[in-house]
mmCIF file of C-alpha atoms and ligand atoms in Angstrom:
data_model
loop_
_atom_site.group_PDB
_atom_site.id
_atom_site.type_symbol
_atom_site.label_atom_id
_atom_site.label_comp_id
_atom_site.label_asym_id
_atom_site.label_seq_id
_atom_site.Cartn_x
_atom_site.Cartn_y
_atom_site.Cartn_z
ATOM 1 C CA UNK O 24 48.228 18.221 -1.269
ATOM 2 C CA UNK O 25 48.737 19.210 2.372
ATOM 3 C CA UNK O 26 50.633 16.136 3.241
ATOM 4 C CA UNK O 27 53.182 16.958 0.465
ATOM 5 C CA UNK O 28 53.298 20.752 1.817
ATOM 6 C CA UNK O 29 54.262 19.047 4.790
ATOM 7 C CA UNK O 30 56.706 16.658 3.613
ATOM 8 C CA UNK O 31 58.815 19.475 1.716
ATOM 9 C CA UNK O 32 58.666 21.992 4.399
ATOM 10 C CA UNK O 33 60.299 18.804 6.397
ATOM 11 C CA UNK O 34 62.796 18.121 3.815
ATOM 12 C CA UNK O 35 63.748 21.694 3.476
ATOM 13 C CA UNK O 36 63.838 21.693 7.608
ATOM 14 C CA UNK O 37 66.609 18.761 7.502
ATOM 15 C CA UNK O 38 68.555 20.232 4.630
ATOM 16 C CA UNK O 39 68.838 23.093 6.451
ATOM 17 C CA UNK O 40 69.615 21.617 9.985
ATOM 18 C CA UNK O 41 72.050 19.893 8.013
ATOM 19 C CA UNK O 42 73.775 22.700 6.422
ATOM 20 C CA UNK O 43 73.515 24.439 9.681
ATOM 21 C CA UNK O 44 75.261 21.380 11.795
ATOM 22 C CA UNK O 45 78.159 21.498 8.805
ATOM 23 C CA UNK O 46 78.790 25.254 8.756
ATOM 24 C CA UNK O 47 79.327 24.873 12.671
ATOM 25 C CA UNK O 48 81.781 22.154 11.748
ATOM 26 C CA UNK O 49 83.641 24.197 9.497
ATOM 27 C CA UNK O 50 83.557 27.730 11.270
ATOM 28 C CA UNK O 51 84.357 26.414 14.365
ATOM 29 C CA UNK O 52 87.914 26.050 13.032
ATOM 30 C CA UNK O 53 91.724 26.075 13.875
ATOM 31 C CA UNK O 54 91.658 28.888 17.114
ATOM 32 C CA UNK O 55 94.965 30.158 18.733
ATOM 33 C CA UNK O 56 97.626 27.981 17.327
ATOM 34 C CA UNK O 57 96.815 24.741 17.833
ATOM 35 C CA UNK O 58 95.443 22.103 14.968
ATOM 36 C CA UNK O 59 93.361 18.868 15.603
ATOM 37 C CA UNK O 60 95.027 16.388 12.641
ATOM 38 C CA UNK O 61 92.564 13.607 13.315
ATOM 39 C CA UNK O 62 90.889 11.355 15.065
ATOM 40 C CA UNK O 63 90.138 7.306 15.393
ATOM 41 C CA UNK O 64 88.412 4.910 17.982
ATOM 42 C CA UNK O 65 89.540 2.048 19.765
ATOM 43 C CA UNK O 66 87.725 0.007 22.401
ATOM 44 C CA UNK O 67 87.646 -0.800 26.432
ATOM 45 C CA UNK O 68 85.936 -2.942 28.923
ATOM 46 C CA UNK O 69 84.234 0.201 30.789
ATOM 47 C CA UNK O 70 84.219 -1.609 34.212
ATOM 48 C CA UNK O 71 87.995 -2.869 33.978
ATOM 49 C CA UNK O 72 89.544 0.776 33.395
ATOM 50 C CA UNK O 73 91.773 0.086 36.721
ATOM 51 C CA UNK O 74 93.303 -3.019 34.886
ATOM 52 C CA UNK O 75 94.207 -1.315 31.873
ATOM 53 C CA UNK O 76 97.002 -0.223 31.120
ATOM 54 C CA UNK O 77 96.014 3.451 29.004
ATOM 55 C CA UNK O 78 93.540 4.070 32.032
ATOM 56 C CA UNK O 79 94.814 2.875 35.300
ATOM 57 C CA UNK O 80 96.561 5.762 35.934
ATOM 58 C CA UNK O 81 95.394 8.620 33.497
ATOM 59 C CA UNK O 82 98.378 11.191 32.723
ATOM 60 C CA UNK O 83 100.713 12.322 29.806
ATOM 61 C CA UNK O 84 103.440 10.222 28.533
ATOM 62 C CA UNK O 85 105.957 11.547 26.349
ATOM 63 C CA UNK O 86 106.868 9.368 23.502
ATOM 64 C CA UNK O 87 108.860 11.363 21.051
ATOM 65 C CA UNK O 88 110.708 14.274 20.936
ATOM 66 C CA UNK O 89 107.957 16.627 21.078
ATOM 67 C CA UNK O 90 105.129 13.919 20.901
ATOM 68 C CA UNK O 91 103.072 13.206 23.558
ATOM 69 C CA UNK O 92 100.400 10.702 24.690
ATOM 70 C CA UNK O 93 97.597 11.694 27.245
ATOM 71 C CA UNK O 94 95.267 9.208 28.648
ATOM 72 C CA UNK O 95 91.930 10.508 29.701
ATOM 73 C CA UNK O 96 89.175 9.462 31.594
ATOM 74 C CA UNK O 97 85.782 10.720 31.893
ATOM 75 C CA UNK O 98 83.301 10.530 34.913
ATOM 76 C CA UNK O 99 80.493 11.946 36.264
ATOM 77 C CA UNK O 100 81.316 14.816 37.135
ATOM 78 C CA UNK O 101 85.331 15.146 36.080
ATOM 79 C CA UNK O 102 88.287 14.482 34.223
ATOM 80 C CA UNK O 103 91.026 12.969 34.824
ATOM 81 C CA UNK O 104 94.000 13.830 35.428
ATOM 82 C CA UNK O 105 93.503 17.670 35.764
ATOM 83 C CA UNK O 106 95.035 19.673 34.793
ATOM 84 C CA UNK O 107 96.288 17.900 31.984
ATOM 85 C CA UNK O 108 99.894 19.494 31.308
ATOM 86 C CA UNK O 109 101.635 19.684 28.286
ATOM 87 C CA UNK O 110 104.511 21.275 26.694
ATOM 88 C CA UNK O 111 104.275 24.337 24.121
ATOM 89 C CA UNK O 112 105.276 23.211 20.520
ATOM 90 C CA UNK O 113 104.256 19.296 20.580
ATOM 91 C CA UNK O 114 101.934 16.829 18.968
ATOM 92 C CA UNK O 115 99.603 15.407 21.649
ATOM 93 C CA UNK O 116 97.476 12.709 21.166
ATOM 94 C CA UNK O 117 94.291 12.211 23.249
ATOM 95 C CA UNK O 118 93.137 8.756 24.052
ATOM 96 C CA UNK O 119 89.693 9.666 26.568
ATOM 97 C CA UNK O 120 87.289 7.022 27.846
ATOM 98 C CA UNK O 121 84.511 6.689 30.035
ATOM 99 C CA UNK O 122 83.842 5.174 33.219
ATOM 100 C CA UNK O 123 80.175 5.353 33.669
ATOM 101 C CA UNK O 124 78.102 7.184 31.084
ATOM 102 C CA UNK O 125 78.066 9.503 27.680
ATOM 103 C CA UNK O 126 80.289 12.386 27.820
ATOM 104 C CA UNK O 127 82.172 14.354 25.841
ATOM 105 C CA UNK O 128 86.002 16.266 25.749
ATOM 106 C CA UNK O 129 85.904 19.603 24.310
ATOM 107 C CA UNK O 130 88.340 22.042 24.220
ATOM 108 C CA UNK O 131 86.861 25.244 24.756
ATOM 109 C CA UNK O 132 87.119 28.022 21.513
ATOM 110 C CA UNK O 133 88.789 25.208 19.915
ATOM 111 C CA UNK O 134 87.284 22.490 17.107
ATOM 112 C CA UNK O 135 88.759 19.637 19.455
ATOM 113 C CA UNK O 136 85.637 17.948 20.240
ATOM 114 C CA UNK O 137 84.648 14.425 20.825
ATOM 115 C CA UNK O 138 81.914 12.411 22.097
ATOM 116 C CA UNK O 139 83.416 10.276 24.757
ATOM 117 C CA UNK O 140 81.297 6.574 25.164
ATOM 118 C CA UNK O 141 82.245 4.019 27.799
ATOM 119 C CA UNK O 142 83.666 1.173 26.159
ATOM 120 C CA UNK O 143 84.832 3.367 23.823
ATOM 121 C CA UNK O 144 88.471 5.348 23.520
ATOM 122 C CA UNK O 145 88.232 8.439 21.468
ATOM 123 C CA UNK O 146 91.492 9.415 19.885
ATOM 124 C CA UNK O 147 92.688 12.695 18.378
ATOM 125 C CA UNK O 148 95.960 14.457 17.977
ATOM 126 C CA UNK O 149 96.112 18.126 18.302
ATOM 127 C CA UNK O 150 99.391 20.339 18.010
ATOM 128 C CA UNK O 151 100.096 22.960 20.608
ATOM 129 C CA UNK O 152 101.950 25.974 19.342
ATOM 130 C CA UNK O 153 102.090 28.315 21.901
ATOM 131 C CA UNK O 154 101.484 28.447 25.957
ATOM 132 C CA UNK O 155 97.404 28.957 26.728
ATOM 133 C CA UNK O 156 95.587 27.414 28.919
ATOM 134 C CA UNK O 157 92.109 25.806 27.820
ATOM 135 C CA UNK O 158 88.966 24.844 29.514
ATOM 136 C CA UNK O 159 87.902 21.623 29.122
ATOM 137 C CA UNK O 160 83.862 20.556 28.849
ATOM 138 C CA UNK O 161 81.716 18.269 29.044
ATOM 139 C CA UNK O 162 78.889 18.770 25.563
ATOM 140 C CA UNK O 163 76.407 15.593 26.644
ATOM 141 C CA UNK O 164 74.012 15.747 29.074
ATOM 142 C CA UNK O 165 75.466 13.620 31.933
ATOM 143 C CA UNK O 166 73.571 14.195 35.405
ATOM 144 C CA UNK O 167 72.853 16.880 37.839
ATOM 145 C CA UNK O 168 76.686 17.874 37.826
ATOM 146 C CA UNK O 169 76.994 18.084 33.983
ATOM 147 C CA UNK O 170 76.848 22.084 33.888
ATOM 148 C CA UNK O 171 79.784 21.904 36.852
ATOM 149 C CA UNK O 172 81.764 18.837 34.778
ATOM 150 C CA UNK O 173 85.220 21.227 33.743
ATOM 151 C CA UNK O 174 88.738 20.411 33.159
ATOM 152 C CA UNK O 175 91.661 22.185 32.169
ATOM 153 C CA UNK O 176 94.782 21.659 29.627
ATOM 154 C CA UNK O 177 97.672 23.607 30.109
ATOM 155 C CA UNK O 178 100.497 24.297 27.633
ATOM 156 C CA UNK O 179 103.420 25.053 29.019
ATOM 157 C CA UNK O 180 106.697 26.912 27.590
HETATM 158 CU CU1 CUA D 226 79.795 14.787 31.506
HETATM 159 CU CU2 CUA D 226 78.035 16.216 30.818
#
């Protein structure tokens, strides 16, 4: 009888961490004007970033009228480039990668948030509205300069 006290108290437990972990999803939604429309994975060889041709040189390409590409790569204890700059009003879609270990790319007071996994390229398209400037974190435990790892976007009029 104690054993299935146990067991429900467990599966109530998970239900609930579950519920909890969704409602976070959900509430952490669309913050000062700017949307995240999706996102997708593709794959790298973590060790040959400087011979590829997203990651070689991380930066923002424009490649539309108000569409833009940013390449972005994660290391212990940075991102790169920073800041990244983009325009006000434009679709931007993030392609980050790591060099060395788990991080992630999170926009701060924003739901743009992704795990970022070497070998790995995270990719999600957010539209900027309006000028702000955001912080940029790192969510995964990294090393002893995780707490320090920051970046910044800026979006420009
Ligand atoms: Cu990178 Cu924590």
């Amino acid at each position: 009888m104690n054993i299935h006290a146990y067991e429900k108290l467990w599966l109530v437990a998970a239900m609930l961490l579950i519920v909890g972990f969704i409602a976070t999803i959900t509430y952490g939604s669309v913050a000062l004007g700017i949307t995240m429309v999706g996102d997708q994975q593709d794959t790298v060889e973590p060790t040959e970033l400087a011979d590829d041709d997203r990651f070689d040189d991380p930066r923002v390409e424009q490649v539309g009228e108000n569409e833009y590409e940013a390449y972005v790569v994660a290391q212990t204890f940075s991102f790169q480039p920073n800041p990244i700059e983009v325009p006000e009003d434009s679709d931007v879609t993030f392609y980050v990668t790591s060099r060395d270990v788990i991080h992630s790319f999170s926009l701060v007071g924003t739901n743009v948030n992704t795990m970022v996994i070497p070998g790995e390229v995270a990719e999600m398209t957010v539209e900027f509205d309006d000028p702000a400037e955001y912080g940029v974190v790192c969510n995964e435990y990294c090393g002893p300069g995780h707490h320090d790892m920051e970046g910044e976007v800026h979006v420009v009029s």
